[in-house]
CSV table of C-alpha atoms in Angstrom, one decimal:
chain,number,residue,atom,x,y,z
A,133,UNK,CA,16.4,-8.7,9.0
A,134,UNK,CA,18.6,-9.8,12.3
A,135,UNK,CA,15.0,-12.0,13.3
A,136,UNK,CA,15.4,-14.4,10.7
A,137,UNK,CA,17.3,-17.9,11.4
A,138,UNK,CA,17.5,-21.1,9.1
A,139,UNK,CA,14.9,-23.9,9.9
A,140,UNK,CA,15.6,-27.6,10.2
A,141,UNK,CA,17.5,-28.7,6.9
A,142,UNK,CA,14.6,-29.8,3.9
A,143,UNK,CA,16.1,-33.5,3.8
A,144,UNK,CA,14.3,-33.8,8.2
A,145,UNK,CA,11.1,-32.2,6.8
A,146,UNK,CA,8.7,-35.5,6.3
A,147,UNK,CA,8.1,-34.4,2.7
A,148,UNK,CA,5.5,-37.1,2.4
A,149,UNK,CA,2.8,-34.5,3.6
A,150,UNK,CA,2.1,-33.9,0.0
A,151,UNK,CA,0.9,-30.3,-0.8
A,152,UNK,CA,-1.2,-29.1,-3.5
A,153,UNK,CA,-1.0,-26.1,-5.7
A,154,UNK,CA,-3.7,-26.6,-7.6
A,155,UNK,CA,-6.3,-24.3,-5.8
A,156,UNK,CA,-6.0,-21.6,-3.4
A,157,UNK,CA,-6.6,-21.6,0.5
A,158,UNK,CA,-10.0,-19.3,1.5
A,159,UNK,CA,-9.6,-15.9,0.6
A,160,UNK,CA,-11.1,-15.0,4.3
A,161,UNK,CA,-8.4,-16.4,5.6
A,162,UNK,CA,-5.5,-14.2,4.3
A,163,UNK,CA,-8.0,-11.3,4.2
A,164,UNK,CA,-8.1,-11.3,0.1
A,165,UNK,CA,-11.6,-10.3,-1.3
A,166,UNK,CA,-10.1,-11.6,-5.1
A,167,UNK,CA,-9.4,-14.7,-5.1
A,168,UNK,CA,-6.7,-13.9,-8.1
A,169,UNK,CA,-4.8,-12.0,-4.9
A,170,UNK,CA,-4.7,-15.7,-3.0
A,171,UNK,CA,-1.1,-16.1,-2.9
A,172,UNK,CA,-1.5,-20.0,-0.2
A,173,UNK,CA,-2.5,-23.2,-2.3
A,174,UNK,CA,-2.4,-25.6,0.8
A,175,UNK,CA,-0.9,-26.0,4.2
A,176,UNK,CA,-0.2,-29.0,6.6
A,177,UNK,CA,1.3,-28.3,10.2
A,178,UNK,CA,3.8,-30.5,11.7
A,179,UNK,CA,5.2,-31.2,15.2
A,180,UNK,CA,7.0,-28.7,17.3
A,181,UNK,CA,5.1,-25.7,15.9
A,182,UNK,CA,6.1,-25.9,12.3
A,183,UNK,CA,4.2,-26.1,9.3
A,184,UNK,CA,4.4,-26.6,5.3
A,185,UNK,CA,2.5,-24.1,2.7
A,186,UNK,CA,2.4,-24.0,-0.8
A,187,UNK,CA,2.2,-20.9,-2.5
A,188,UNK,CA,2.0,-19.6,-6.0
A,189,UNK,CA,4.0,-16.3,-7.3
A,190,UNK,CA,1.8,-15.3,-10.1
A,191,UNK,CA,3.9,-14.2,-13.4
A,192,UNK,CA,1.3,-11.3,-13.6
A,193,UNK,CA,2.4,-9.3,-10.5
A,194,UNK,CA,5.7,-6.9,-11.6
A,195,UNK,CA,8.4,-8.7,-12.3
A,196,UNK,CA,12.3,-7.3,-12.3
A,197,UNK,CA,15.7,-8.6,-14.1
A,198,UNK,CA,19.1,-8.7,-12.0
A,199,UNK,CA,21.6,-7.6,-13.4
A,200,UNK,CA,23.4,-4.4,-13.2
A,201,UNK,CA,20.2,-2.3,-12.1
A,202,UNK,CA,16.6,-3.7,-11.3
A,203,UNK,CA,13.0,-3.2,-13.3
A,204,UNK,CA,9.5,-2.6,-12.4
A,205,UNK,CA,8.7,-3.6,-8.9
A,206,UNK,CA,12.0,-3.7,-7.6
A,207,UNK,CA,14.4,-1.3,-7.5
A,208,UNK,CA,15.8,1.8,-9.3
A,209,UNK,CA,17.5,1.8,-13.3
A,210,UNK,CA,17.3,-0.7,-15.8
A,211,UNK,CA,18.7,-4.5,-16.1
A,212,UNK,CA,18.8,-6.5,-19.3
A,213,UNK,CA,15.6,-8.2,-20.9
A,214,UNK,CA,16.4,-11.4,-19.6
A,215,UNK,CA,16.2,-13.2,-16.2
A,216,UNK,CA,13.1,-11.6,-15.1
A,217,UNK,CA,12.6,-12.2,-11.8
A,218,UNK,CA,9.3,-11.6,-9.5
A,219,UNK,CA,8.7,-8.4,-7.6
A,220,UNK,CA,10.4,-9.1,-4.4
A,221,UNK,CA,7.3,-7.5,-2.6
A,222,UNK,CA,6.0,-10.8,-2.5
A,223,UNK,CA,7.9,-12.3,-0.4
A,224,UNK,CA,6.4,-9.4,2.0
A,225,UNK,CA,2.7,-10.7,0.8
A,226,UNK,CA,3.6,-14.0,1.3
A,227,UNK,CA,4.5,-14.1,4.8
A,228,UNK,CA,1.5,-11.5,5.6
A,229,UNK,CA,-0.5,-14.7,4.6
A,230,UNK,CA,1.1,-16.9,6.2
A,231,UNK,CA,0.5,-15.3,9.2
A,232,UNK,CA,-2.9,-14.7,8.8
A,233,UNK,CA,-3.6,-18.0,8.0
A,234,UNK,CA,-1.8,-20.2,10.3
A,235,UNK,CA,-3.7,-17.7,12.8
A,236,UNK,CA,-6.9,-19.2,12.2
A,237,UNK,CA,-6.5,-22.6,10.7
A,238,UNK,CA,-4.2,-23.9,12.6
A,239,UNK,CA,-4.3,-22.0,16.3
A,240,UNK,CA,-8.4,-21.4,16.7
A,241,UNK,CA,-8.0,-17.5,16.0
A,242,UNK,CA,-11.9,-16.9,15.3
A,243,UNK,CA,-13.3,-15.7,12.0
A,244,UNK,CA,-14.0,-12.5,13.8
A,245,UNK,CA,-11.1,-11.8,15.0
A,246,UNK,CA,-8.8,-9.5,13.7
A,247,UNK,CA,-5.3,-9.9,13.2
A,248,UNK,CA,-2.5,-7.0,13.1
A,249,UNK,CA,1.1,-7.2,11.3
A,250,UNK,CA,2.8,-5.2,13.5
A,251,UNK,CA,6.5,-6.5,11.8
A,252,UNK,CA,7.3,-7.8,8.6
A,253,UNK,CA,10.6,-8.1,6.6
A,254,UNK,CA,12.2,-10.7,4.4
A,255,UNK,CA,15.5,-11.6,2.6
A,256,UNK,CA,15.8,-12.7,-1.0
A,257,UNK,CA,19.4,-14.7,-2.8
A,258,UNK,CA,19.4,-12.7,-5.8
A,259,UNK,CA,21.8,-15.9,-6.8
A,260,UNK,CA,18.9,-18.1,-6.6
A,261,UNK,CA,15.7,-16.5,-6.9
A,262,UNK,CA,13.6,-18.7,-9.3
A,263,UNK,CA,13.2,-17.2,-12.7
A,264,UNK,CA,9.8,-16.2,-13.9
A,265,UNK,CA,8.7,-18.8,-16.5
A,266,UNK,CA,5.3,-19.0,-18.6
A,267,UNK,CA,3.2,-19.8,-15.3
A,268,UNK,CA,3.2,-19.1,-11.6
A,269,UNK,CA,5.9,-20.2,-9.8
A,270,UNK,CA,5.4,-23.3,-7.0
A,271,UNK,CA,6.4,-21.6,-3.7
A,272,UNK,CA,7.1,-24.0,-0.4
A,273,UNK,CA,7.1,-22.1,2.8
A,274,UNK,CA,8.7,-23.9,5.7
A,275,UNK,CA,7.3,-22.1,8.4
A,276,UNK,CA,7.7,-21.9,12.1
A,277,UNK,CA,5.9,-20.5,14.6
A,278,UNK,CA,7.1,-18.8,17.9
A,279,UNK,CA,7.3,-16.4,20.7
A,280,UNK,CA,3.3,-17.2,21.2
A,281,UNK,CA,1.7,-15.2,24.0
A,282,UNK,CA,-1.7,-15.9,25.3
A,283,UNK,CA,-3.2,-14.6,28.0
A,284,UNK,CA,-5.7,-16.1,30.4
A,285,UNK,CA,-9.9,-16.7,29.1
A,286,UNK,CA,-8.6,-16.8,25.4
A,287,UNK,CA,-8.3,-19.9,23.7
A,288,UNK,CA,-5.8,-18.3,20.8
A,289,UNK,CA,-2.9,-17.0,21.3
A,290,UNK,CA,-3.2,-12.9,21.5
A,291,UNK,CA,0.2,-12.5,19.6
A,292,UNK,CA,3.2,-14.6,17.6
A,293,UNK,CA,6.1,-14.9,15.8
A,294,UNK,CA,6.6,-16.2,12.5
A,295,UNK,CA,9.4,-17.1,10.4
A,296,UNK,CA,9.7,-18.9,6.9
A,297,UNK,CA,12.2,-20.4,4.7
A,298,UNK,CA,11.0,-20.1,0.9
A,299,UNK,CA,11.6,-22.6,-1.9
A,300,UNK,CA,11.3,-22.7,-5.3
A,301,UNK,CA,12.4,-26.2,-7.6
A,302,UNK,CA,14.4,-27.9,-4.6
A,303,UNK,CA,16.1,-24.6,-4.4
A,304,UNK,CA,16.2,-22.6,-1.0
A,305,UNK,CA,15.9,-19.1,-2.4
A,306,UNK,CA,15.1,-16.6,0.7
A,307,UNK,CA,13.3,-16.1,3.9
A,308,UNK,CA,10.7,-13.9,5.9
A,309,UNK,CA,9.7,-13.0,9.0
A,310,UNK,CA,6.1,-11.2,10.5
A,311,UNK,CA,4.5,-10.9,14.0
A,312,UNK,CA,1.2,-11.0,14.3
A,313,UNK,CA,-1.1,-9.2,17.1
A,314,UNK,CA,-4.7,-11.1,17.3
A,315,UNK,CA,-7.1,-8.8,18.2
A,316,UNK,CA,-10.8,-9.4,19.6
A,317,UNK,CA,-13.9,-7.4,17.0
A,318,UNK,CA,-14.0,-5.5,20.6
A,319,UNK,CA,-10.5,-4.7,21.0
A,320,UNK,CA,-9.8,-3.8,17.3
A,321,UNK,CA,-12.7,-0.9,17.4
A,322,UNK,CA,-11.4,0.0,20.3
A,323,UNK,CA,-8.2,0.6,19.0
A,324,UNK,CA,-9.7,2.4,15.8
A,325,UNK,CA,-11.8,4.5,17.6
A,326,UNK,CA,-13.4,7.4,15.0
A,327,UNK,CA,-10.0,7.1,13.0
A,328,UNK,CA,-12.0,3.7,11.1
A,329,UNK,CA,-14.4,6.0,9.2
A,330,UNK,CA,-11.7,9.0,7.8
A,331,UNK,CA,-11.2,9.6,4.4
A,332,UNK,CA,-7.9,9.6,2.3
A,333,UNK,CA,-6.8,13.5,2.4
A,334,UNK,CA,-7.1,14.7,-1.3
A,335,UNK,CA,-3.3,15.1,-3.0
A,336,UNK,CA,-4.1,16.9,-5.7
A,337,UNK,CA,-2.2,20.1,-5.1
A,338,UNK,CA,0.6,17.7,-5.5
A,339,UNK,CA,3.6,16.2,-7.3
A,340,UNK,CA,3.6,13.2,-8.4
A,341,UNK,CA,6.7,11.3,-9.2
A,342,UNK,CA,6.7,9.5,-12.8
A,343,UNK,CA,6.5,5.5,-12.7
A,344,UNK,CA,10.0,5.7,-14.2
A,345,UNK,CA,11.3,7.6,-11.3
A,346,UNK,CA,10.1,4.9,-8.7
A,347,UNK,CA,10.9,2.0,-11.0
A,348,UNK,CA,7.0,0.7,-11.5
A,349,UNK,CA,5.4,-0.7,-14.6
A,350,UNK,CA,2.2,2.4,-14.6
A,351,UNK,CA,0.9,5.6,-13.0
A,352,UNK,CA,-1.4,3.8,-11.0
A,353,UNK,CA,1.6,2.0,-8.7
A,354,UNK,CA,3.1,5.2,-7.4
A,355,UNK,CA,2.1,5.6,-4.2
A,356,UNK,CA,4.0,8.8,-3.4
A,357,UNK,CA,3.3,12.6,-3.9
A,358,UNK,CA,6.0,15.6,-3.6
A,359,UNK,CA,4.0,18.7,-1.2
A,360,UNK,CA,5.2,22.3,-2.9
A,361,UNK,CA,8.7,22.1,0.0
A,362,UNK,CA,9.6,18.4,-1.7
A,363,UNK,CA,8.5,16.4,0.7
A,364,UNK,CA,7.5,12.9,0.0
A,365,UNK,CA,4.0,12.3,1.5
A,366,UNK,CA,2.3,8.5,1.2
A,367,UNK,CA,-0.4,8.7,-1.3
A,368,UNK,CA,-1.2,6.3,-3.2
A,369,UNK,CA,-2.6,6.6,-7.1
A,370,UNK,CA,-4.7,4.0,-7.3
A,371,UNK,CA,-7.0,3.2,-3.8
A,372,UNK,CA,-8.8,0.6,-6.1
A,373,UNK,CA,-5.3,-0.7,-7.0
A,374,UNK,CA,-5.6,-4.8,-7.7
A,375,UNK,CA,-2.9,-5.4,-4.9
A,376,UNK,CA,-2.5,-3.1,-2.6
A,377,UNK,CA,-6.3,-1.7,-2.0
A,378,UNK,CA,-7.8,-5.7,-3.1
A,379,UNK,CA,-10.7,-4.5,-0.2
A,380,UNK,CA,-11.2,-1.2,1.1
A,381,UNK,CA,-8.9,-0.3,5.0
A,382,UNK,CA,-9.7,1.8,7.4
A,383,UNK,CA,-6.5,3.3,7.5
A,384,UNK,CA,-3.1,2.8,5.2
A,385,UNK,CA,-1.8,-0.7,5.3
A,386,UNK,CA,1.4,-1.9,6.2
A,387,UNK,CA,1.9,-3.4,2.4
A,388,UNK,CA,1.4,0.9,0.6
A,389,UNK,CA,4.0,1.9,3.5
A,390,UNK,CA,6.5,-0.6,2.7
A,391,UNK,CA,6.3,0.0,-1.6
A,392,UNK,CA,6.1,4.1,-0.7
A,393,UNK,CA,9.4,3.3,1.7
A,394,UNK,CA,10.9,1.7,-1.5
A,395,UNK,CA,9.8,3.9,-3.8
A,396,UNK,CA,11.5,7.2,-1.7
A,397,UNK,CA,14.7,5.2,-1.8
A,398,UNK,CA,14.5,5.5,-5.7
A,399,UNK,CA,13.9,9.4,-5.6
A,400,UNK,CA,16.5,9.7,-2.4
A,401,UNK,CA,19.0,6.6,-3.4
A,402,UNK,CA,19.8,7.9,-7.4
A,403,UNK,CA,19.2,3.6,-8.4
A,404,UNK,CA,20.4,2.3,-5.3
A,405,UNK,CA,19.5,-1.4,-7.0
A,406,UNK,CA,17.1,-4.1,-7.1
A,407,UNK,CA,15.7,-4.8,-3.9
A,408,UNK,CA,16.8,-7.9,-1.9
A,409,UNK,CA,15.3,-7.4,1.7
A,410,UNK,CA,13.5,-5.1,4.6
A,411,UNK,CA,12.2,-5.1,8.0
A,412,UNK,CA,9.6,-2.8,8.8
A,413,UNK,CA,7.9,-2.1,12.3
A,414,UNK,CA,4.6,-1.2,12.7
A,415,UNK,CA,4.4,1.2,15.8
A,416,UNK,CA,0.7,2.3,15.6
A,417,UNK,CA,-2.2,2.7,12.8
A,418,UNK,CA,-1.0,5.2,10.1
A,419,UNK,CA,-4.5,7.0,9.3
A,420,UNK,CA,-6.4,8.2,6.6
A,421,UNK,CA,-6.8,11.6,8.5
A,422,UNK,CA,-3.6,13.7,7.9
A,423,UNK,CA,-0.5,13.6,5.8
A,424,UNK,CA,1.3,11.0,6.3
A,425,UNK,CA,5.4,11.4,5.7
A,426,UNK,CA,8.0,9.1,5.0
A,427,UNK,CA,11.8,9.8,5.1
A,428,UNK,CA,14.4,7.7,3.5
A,429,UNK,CA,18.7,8.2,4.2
A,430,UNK,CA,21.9,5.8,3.7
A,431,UNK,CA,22.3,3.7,6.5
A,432,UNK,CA,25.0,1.0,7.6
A,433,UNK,CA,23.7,-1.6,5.0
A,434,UNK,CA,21.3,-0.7,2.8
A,435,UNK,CA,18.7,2.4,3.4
A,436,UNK,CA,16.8,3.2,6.8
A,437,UNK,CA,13.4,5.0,6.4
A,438,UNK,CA,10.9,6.5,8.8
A,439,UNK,CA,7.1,7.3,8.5
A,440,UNK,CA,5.5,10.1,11.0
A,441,UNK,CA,2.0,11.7,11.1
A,442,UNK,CA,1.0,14.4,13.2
A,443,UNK,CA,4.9,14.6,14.2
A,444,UNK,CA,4.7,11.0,15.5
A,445,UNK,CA,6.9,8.3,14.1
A,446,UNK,CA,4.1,5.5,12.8
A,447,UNK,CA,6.8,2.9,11.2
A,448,UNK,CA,10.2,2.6,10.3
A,449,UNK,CA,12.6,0.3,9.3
A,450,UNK,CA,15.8,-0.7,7.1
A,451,UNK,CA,16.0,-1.7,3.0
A,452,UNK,CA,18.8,-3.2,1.5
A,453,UNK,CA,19.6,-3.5,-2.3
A,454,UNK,CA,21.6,-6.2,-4.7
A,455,UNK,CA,23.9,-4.0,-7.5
């Protein structure tokens, strides 16, 4: 993820703005109908267009060990039963809320309004990711804010950058990057058009891989079908599923693309490991309407993948795996 840089070093962060974790931020504000899928505890901004967050990595989301292959959530193969870590995906969730929240507590964004991840990506230390213990784990996201565009008549910036460092016991463990697009109610239907009110397309006349093939813990996380040539098509099991589908969307969200982009690399890659970072561009809506496909091939570090509907490339991006 060539976007990402380190912030200022933790000992010049006043730490003295005490965070809480003891109770999450409003799930309105990181678009979360459950408030069990409320990753933000508590926020404080700072000069200069920085900010502190607390977050909390619940031990109930997938977890996967390191080690010579990765577990549920992760990756591809097995590891050994100990040092489970956390679903990297999180690191993707976290920085979607992050987004999304410093959007409209911090830089006016109305309650209306309707923000759009249009990149996301992240980068995990496999060295020194925090081990999943009995609880959640206390997150701190140093986070700053940049490339901000606003346009005249709008008191919120229209689009910006985001970019966190993530903490875990004094420990710097990773980082994440997202840009956000801040649409208008107006401007967002606009957009949508007659797309909002499709339907998923039915997948039944197809194959569906087997959790163990795509490395997750139960047949309701595959998001992925096989059509009768063995092409991988982006449907997911579950549209009720607790994290990806927490509220109905009118079309398939960023978070189903990336996991579907993962979970080709298992049936493409043959275990290519345990996930440690991505980058994925959002180039327009992937809809409802039509069969949505996603390629995955080796690429200079890791794996590149590509999803097109209709012929027309929606997202792509890069993965890259620990062994």
């Amino acid at each position: 993820m060539t976007e990402s840089r380190s912030l200022a070093p933790p000992e010049t962060t006043p730490e003295h703005l005490t965070l809480s974790w003891d109770s999450c931020v409003s799930r309105t504000l990181v678009h979360r109908r459950a408030v069990a899928e409320v990753l933000l505890t508590d926020a404080r901004a700072l000069p200069d267009d920085r900010f502190l967050l607390a977050a909390q990595w619940p031990r109930s989301y997938a977890t996967s060990r390191t080690g010579a292959g990765a577990g549920a959530g992760a990756g591809c193969g097995s590891g050994s039963a100990s040092d489970e870590r956390h679903d990297p995906m999180l690191a993707a969730e976290t920085i979607r809320q992050v987004g999304l929240y410093i959007c409209q507590r911090f830089l006016g964004a109305p309650s209306t309004s309707r923000p759009v991840i249009r990149n996301v990506g992240f980068l995990l230390d496999n060295d020194t990711e925090p081990v999943v213990g009995y609880g959640a784990t206390d997150v701190l996201c140093r986070a700053e804010v940049f490339d901000v565009r606003r346009v005249d008549d709008v008191p919120w910036p229209v689009a910006l950058s985001v970019r966190i460092q993530l903490s875990a016991a004094g420990r710097e463990f990773g980082s994440a990057f997202g840009r956000v697009r801040v649409l208008s109610e107006e401007e967002y239907e606009t957009f949508r058009g007659p797309n909002a009110a499709a339907d998923p397309v039915p997948d039944d006349v197809h194959g569906r891989p087997s959790p163990t093939e795509v490395s997750v813990p139960s047949p309701g996380d595959v998001m992925l079908v096989r059509d009768p040539a063995g092409a991988l098509l982006v449907a997911p099991a579950d549209l009720r599923h607790p994290r990806f589908f927490d509220h109905p969307s009118d079309h398939v969200p960023g978070m189903v693309l990336l996991e579907a982009a993962r979970q080709a690399a298992c049936l493409v890659g043959a275990s290519p490991g345990r996930l440690s970072g991505c980058h994925m561009q959002a180039l327009r809506f992937t809809e409802w309407n039509s069969p949505v496909h996603v390629e995955c091939e080796p690429a200079e570090d890791g794996w590149a993948f590509q999803v097109t509907q209709n012929g027309d490339t929606t997202a792509s991006g890069t993965l890259s795996f620990a062994t």
